């Protein structure tokens, strides 16, 4: 059992059942009714939210325990999502498949992250949109959630480099108050990005 399976083992939802604020505010950048892949989607709160807004959603995570709860959450809200248990390390995307790809707190080692983000570009349709929120390395001083390893915490400059060739519609680094279940609570240092694959 992985550390994430253990974290998700209780019946409660570690990050709650409400969607991430950044996603809620920026989901409409993705074409209405489009197909969306949620990376590192855990217990499914963001996937279920997007499905409720009419998107056709696939939630991918390495944790079968998390994704089983994601399906339960979807059933409880009478929406449908698809789930894929997979490791993002070396994951290959079908070319031009997605209207949207979403990465919320999906913190990966920097080398893996760069490879994944090159795949994100491949996986998006022309005009498809990538939405990301992550903690930055400054978060290590805040102690309000997130990984403790700086290599997992990207800067805006690193993300912009990873996503070279994409149109950066919004890219910000700064502070915001995050309240998401027991996992994330309080003033936090985050990076947010909305990027579009050129048509
Ligand atoms: C902080 S949680 C965020 C969960 C979800 N995105 C949310 O906002 O509620 C990070 C998630 O990334 C997943 N993850 C981390 N490394 C992964 C990898 N290499 N492959 C697939 N999933 C991974 C974990 O299993 C975990 O569910």
Coordinates of C-alpha atoms and ligand atoms in Angstrom, one line a residue:
X1 CA 0.0 0.0 0.0
X2 CA 1.4 3.4 -1.0
X3 CA 1.6 6.4 1.3
X4 CA -1.3 7.9 -0.7
X5 CA -3.4 4.7 -0.3
X6 CA -2.9 5.0 3.4
X7 CA -3.8 8.6 3.5
X8 CA -7.0 8.0 1.6
X9 CA -7.9 4.8 3.5
X10 CA -10.3 6.6 6.0
X11 CA -13.9 7.2 4.9
X12 CA -13.4 11.0 5.2
X13 CA -12.0 13.0 2.2
X14 CA -8.5 14.2 3.0
X15 CA -8.9 17.4 0.8
X16 CA -12.6 17.6 1.2
X17 CA -15.3 17.1 -1.4
X18 CA -15.4 20.7 -2.7
X19 CA -13.3 21.6 -5.8
X20 CA -10.1 23.6 -5.6
X21 CA -10.8 27.3 -5.8
X22 CA -8.5 28.0 -8.7
X23 CA -10.1 25.3 -10.7
X24 CA -13.6 26.6 -10.0
X25 CA -12.6 30.1 -11.1
X26 CA -10.8 29.0 -14.3
X27 CA -12.7 25.9 -15.5
X28 CA -14.5 27.9 -18.1
X29 CA -11.3 28.3 -20.1
X30 CA -11.9 24.7 -21.2
X31 CA -14.3 24.3 -24.1
X32 CA -17.8 23.6 -22.8
X33 CA -18.7 19.9 -22.8
X34 CA -15.1 19.0 -23.7
X35 CA -13.1 16.0 -22.5
X36 CA -10.8 16.6 -19.6
X37 CA -8.0 14.6 -18.0
X38 CA -7.3 15.3 -14.3
X39 CA -3.8 14.4 -13.3
X40 CA -3.0 13.1 -9.8
X41 CA -6.7 13.4 -9.0
X42 CA -6.8 11.5 -5.7
X43 CA -10.2 11.3 -4.2
X44 CA -11.9 13.0 -7.2
X45 CA -13.3 16.3 -5.9
X46 CA -12.2 18.2 -8.9
X47 CA -13.2 15.6 -11.5
X48 CA -16.6 15.3 -9.9
X49 CA -17.0 19.1 -10.0
X50 CA -16.1 19.2 -13.7
X51 CA -18.4 16.4 -14.5
X52 CA -21.2 18.3 -12.8
X53 CA -20.4 21.2 -15.1
X54 CA -20.9 19.0 -18.2
X55 CA -17.4 18.0 -19.0
X56 CA -16.5 14.4 -19.9
X57 CA -13.9 13.7 -17.3
X58 CA -11.2 11.1 -16.7
X59 CA -9.4 11.1 -13.3
X60 CA -5.9 9.6 -13.3
X61 CA -4.0 8.7 -10.1
X62 CA -1.6 6.1 -8.9
X63 CA -3.8 5.4 -5.9
X64 CA -6.6 2.8 -6.4
X65 CA -7.9 3.7 -3.0
X66 CA -8.3 7.4 -3.9
X67 CA -10.0 6.6 -7.2
X68 CA -12.4 4.2 -5.6
X69 CA -13.5 7.0 -3.4
X70 CA -13.6 9.3 -6.4
X71 CA -16.2 6.9 -8.0
X72 CA -18.1 6.9 -4.8
X73 CA -18.2 10.7 -4.7
X74 CA -19.3 10.8 -8.3
X75 CA -22.2 8.3 -7.6
X76 CA -23.3 10.4 -4.6
X77 CA -23.5 13.5 -6.8
X78 CA -25.2 11.5 -9.7
X79 CA -22.4 12.3 -12.2
X80 CA -20.2 10.0 -14.2
X81 CA -16.4 10.0 -14.3
X82 CA -13.9 7.5 -15.7
X83 CA -10.9 6.6 -13.6
X84 CA -7.4 5.3 -14.6
X85 CA -4.9 3.9 -12.1
X86 CA -1.5 4.8 -13.5
X87 CA 1.9 6.1 -12.6
X88 CA 2.6 9.5 -14.3
X89 CA 6.3 8.6 -14.4
X90 CA 6.9 8.1 -18.1
X91 CA 3.1 8.2 -18.9
X92 CA 2.4 8.6 -22.6
X93 CA -0.5 10.7 -23.7
X94 CA -2.6 10.0 -26.8
X95 CA -1.9 12.8 -29.2
X96 CA -4.4 15.6 -29.5
X97 CA -7.0 13.9 -27.3
X98 CA -7.9 16.4 -24.6
X99 CA -9.8 19.8 -24.5
X100 CA -8.5 20.2 -21.0
X101 CA -5.8 18.8 -18.7
X102 CA -5.9 19.7 -15.0
X103 CA -3.1 19.4 -12.5
X104 CA -4.1 20.5 -8.9
X105 CA -1.4 19.9 -6.3
X106 CA 0.1 17.1 -8.4
X107 CA 3.6 17.6 -7.1
X108 CA 6.2 15.5 -8.9
X109 CA 10.0 15.3 -8.9
X110 CA 11.3 18.1 -11.2
X111 CA 12.7 15.7 -13.9
X112 CA 9.5 13.7 -14.1
X113 CA 7.4 16.9 -14.1
X114 CA 9.2 18.3 -17.1
X115 CA 8.7 15.1 -19.1
X116 CA 5.0 15.1 -18.1
X117 CA 4.5 18.7 -19.1
X118 CA 6.0 18.0 -22.6
X119 CA 3.4 15.2 -22.8
X120 CA 0.6 17.5 -21.7
X121 CA 1.4 19.6 -24.8
X122 CA 1.2 16.5 -27.0
X123 CA -2.1 15.3 -25.3
X124 CA -4.0 18.6 -25.7
X125 CA -6.0 19.4 -28.8
X126 CA -5.0 22.6 -30.6
X127 CA -6.8 25.2 -28.5
X128 CA -6.9 22.8 -25.5
X129 CA -6.1 24.3 -22.1
X130 CA -3.9 23.2 -19.2
X131 CA -4.9 24.4 -15.7
X132 CA -2.4 24.0 -12.9
X133 CA -2.1 25.0 -9.3
X134 CA 0.8 23.9 -7.1
X135 CA 2.8 25.0 -4.1
X136 CA 6.1 26.8 -4.7
X137 CA 9.3 26.3 -2.7
X138 CA 8.3 29.3 -0.6
X139 CA 5.6 27.1 0.9
X140 CA 8.2 25.3 2.9
X141 CA 8.3 28.3 5.3
X142 CA 4.5 28.4 5.7
X143 CA 3.8 24.9 7.1
X144 CA 0.2 24.9 5.9
X145 CA 0.3 21.8 3.7
X146 CA 2.1 20.3 0.7
X147 CA 5.3 18.4 0.2
X148 CA 8.5 19.0 2.3
X149 CA 10.9 18.5 -0.6
X150 CA 11.7 21.6 -2.6
X151 CA 12.4 19.6 -5.8
X152 CA 8.6 18.8 -5.9
X153 CA 7.6 22.5 -5.7
X154 CA 7.8 24.3 -9.1
X155 CA 8.3 28.0 -9.8
X156 CA 6.5 29.9 -12.5
X157 CA 9.8 30.2 -14.4
X158 CA 10.2 26.4 -14.3
X159 CA 6.7 25.7 -15.5
X160 CA 7.0 28.3 -18.2
X161 CA 10.1 26.6 -19.4
X162 CA 8.5 23.1 -19.2
X163 CA 5.5 24.4 -21.3
X164 CA 7.5 26.2 -23.9
X165 CA 5.4 26.5 -27.1
X166 CA 2.2 26.9 -25.1
X167 CA 0.4 30.3 -24.9
X168 CA 0.5 31.3 -21.3
X169 CA -2.8 33.0 -20.7
X170 CA -2.3 33.5 -17.0
X171 CA 0.8 32.7 -14.9
X172 CA 1.1 33.9 -11.3
X173 CA 3.1 33.2 -8.3
X174 CA 1.9 34.5 -4.9
X175 CA 0.1 33.9 -1.7
X176 CA -3.4 32.8 -1.1
X177 CA -5.4 31.3 1.8
X178 CA -6.2 27.7 1.0
X179 CA -8.8 25.6 2.9
X180 CA -9.2 22.2 1.5
X181 CA -10.0 19.5 4.0
X182 CA -7.4 18.5 6.6
X183 CA -4.7 18.4 3.9
X184 CA -4.3 22.1 3.1
X185 CA -5.2 24.8 5.6
X186 CA -4.0 28.4 5.8
X187 CA -2.0 31.1 4.0
X188 CA 0.0 29.4 1.3
X189 CA 2.6 30.1 -1.4
X190 CA 1.3 29.0 -4.8
X191 CA 1.8 29.1 -8.5
X192 CA -1.2 29.1 -10.9
X193 CA -1.1 28.7 -14.6
X194 CA -3.6 28.7 -17.5
X195 CA -1.9 27.7 -20.7
X196 CA -3.3 27.0 -24.2
X197 CA -1.9 24.9 -26.9
X198 CA -1.8 27.2 -30.0
X199 CA -4.2 26.4 -32.7
Ligands
LIG1 C1 -1.8 16.4 -3.0 S1 -2.7 15.1 -3.8 C2 -3.9 16.1 -4.8 C3 -5.1 15.3 -5.1 C4 -6.1 16.1 -6.0 N1 -5.5 16.6 -7.2 C5 -6.8 17.1 -5.2 O1 -6.5 18.3 -5.5 O2 -7.6 16.8 -4.3 C6 -1.5 14.5 -5.0 C7 -2.0 13.3 -5.8 O3 -1.0 13.0 -6.8 C8 -0.9 11.6 -6.9 N2 0.4 11.3 -7.5 C9 1.6 11.6 -7.0 N3 2.6 11.1 -7.7 C10 2.0 10.5 -8.7 C11 2.5 9.7 -9.8 N4 3.8 9.5 -10.1 N5 1.5 9.1 -10.7 C12 0.2 9.3 -10.5 N6 -0.3 10.0 -9.4 C13 0.6 10.6 -8.6 C14 -1.1 11.1 -5.5 O4 -1.5 9.8 -5.5 C15 -2.2 12.1 -4.9 O5 -3.4 11.5 -5.1

